[in-house]
Coordinates of C-alpha atoms in Angstrom, one line a residue:
X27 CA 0.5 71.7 46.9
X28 CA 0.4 74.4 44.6
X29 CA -1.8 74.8 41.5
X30 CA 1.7 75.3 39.4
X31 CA 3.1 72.1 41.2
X32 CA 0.3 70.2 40.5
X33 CA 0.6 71.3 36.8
X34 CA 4.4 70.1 36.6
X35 CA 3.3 66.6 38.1
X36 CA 0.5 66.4 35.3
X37 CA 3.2 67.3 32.6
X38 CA 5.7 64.7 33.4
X39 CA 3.1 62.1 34.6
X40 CA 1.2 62.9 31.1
X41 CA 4.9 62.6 29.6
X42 CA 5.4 59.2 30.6
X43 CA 2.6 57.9 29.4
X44 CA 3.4 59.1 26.1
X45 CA 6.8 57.6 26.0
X46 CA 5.9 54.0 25.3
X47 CA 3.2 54.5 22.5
X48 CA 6.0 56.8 20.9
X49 CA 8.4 53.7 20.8
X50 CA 6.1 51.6 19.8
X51 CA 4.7 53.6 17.0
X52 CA 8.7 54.1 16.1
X53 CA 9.1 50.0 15.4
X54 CA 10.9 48.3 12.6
X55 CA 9.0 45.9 10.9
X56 CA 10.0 43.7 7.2
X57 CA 8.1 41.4 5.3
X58 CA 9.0 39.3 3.3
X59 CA 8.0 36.1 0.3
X60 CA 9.6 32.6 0.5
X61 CA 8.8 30.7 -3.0
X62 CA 8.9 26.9 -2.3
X63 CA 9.4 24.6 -5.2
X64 CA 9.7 20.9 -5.6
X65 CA 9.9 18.1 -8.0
X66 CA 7.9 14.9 -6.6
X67 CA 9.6 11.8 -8.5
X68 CA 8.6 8.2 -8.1
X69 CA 10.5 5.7 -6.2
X70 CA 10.6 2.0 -4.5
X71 CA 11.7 0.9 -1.6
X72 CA 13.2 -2.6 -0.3
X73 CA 13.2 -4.4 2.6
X74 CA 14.4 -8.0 3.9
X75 CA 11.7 -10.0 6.2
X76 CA 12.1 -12.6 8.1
X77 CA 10.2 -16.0 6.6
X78 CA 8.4 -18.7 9.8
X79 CA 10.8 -21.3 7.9
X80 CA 13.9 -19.5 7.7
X81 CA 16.9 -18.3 10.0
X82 CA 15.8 -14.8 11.8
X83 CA 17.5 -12.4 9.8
X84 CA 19.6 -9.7 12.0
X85 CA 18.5 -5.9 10.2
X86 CA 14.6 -8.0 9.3
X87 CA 12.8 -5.2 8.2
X88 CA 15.5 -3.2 6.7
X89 CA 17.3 -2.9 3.2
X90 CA 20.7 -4.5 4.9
X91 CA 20.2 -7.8 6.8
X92 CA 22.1 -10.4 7.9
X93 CA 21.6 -14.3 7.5
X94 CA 23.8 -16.0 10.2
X95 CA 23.5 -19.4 9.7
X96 CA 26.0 -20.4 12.1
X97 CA 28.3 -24.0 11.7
X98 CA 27.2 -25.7 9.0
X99 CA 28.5 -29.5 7.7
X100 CA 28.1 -31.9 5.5
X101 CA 27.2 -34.6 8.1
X102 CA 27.5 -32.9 11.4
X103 CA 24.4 -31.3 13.4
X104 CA 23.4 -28.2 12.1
X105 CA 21.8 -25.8 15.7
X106 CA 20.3 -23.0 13.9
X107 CA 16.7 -23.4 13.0
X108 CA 15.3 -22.8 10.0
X109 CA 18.5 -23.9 7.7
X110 CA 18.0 -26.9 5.6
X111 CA 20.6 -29.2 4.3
X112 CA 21.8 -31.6 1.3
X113 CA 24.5 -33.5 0.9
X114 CA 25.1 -35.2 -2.4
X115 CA 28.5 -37.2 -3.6
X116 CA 30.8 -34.3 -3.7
X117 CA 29.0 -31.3 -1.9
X118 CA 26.4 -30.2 0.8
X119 CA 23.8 -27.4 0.4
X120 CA 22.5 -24.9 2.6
X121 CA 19.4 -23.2 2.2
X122 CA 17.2 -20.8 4.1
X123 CA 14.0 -19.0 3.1
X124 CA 14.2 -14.9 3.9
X125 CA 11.4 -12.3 2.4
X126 CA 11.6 -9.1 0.1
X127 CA 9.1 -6.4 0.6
X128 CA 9.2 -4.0 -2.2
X129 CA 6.7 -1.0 -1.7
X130 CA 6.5 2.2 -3.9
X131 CA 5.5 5.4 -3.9
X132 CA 4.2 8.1 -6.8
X133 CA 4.3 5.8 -9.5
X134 CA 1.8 3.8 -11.7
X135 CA 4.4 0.7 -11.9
X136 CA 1.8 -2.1 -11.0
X137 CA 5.2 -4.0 -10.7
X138 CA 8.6 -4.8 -10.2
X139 CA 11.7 -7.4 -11.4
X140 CA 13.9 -8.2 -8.8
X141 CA 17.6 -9.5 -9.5
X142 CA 20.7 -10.6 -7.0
X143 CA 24.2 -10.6 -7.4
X144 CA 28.0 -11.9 -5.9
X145 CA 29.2 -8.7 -4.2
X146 CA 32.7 -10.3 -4.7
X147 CA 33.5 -13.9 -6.7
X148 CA 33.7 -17.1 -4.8
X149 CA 35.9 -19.4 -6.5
X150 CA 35.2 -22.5 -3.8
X151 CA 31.2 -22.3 -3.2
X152 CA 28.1 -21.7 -5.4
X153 CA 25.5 -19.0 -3.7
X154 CA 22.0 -19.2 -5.5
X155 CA 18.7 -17.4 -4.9
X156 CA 15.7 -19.7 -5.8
X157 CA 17.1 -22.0 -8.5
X158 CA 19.3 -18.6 -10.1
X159 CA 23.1 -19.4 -9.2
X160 CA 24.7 -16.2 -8.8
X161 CA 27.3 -13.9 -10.4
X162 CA 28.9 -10.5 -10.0
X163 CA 26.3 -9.6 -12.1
X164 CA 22.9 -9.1 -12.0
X165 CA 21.2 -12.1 -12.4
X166 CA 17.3 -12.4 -12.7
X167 CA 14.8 -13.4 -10.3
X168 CA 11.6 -12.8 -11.7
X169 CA 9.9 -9.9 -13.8
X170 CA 6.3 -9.7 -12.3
X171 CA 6.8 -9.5 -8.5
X172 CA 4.0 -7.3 -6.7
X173 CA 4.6 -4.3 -4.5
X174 CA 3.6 -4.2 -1.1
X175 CA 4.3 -8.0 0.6
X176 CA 7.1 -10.4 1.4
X177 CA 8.0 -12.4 -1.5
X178 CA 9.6 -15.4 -0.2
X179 CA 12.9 -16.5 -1.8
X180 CA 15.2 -19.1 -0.6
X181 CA 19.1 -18.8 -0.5
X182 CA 21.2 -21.7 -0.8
X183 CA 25.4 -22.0 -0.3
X184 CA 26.7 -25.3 -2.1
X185 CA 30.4 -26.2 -0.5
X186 CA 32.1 -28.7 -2.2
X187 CA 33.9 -31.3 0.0
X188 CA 37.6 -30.7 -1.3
X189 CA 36.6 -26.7 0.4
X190 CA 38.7 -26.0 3.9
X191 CA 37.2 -25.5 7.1
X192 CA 36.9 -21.9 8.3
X193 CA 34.3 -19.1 7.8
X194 CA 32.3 -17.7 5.2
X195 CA 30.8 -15.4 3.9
X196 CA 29.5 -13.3 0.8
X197 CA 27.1 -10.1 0.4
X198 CA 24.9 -10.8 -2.1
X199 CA 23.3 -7.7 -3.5
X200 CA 19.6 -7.2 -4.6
X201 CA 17.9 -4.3 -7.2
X202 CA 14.3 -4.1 -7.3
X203 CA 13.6 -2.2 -10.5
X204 CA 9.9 -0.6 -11.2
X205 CA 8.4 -2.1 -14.1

C-alpha cells in the first residue's frame, strides 16, 4: 500500500473514532426540583376481634365483621358455640361476647369513648351492647377505653314471643372517638 493510501485509512479510521464522543458531547440533558409537602394528622383505627367465649366473628380483625349466630329459640337447641341464652315470661335473649381493638396513631389521646348504634329501627327485637340498649343514634359505651387491645363487649338480641319466625338481622354501627 501506498503511503497516500495508508494516509486515507488513518483519516477515516481516525474519523470514526471521533464520531461517537461527538454525539455524546452533543446530549440533552434537564434537571429538575420536585417540592414534596404534607400535613401528618392524627387518627384511630378500629377493629372487631374475636372473644374465646363468643361466636367466631366472620371479617375478625377488620373494621366490618359479621356475628352469625345461626337458629336461635326460645327453648330449642341452640348449635353455634359461644351464644348464650335467656328466656324469661315473654322473651328470649341472645348474647355473644366479640372484641374492639382501637389503636391510634400521631396523637397524644391517652384515650378513647366508644358508642354503637341501630343502623336501621327494629320495631319487634331489642339489640344492646353491654347493658346499653340501642337506638339509631349513638348511644354510649364507655368514655375511658384504652388504645391498643380488645375490649370485650357482649351483644345481646331480645325477641319477644308474640315475634314471627324467619330471619334477622340488624348492622349495628360503632364510633370510636379520641379523647
Amino acid at each position: 500500500m501506498r503511503t497516500k493510501d495508508l494516509l486515507k485509512v488513518g483519516v477515516v479510521a481516525a474519523s470514526l473514532l471521533a464520531v461517537p464522543s461527538i454525539a455524546a458531547a452533543q446530549l440533552n440533558t434537564a434537571t429538575g426540583t420536585l417540592t414534596v409537602t404534607a400535613t401528618v394528622e392524627s387518627s384511630i383505627g378500629l377493629t372487631f376481634e374475636n372473644d374465646a367465649a363468643g361466636v367466631a366473628l366472620t371479617g375478625a380483625g377488620s373494621n366490618a365483621a359479621t356475628m352469625a349466630l345461626g337458629s336461635i329459640s326460645a327453648y330449642g337447641t341452640i348449635a353455634t358455640p359461644g351464644v348464650a341464652r335467656s328466656v324469661s315470661a315473654t322473651d328470649f335473649t341472645v348474647s355473644s361476647p366479640f372484641g374492639v381493638r382501637v389503636i391510634k396513631a400521631n396523637t397524644s389521646s391517652a384515650n378513647y369513648t366508644l358508642a354503637a348504634a341501630l343502623g336501621s329501627a327494629d320495631s319487634t327485637n331489642s339489640w344492646r351492647i353491654n347493658s346499653v340498649t340501642l337506638t339509631t343514634s349513638n348511644q354510649n359505651l364507655g368514655t375511658a377505653y384504652g388504645y391498643g387491645s380488645s375490649v370485650t363487649h357482649t351483644m345481646s338480641l331480645t325477641v319477644p314471643f308474640t315475634a314471627t319466625t324467619g330471619a334477622v338481622s340488624k348492622v349495628l354501627n360503632f364510633t370510636a372517638t379520641a379523647n
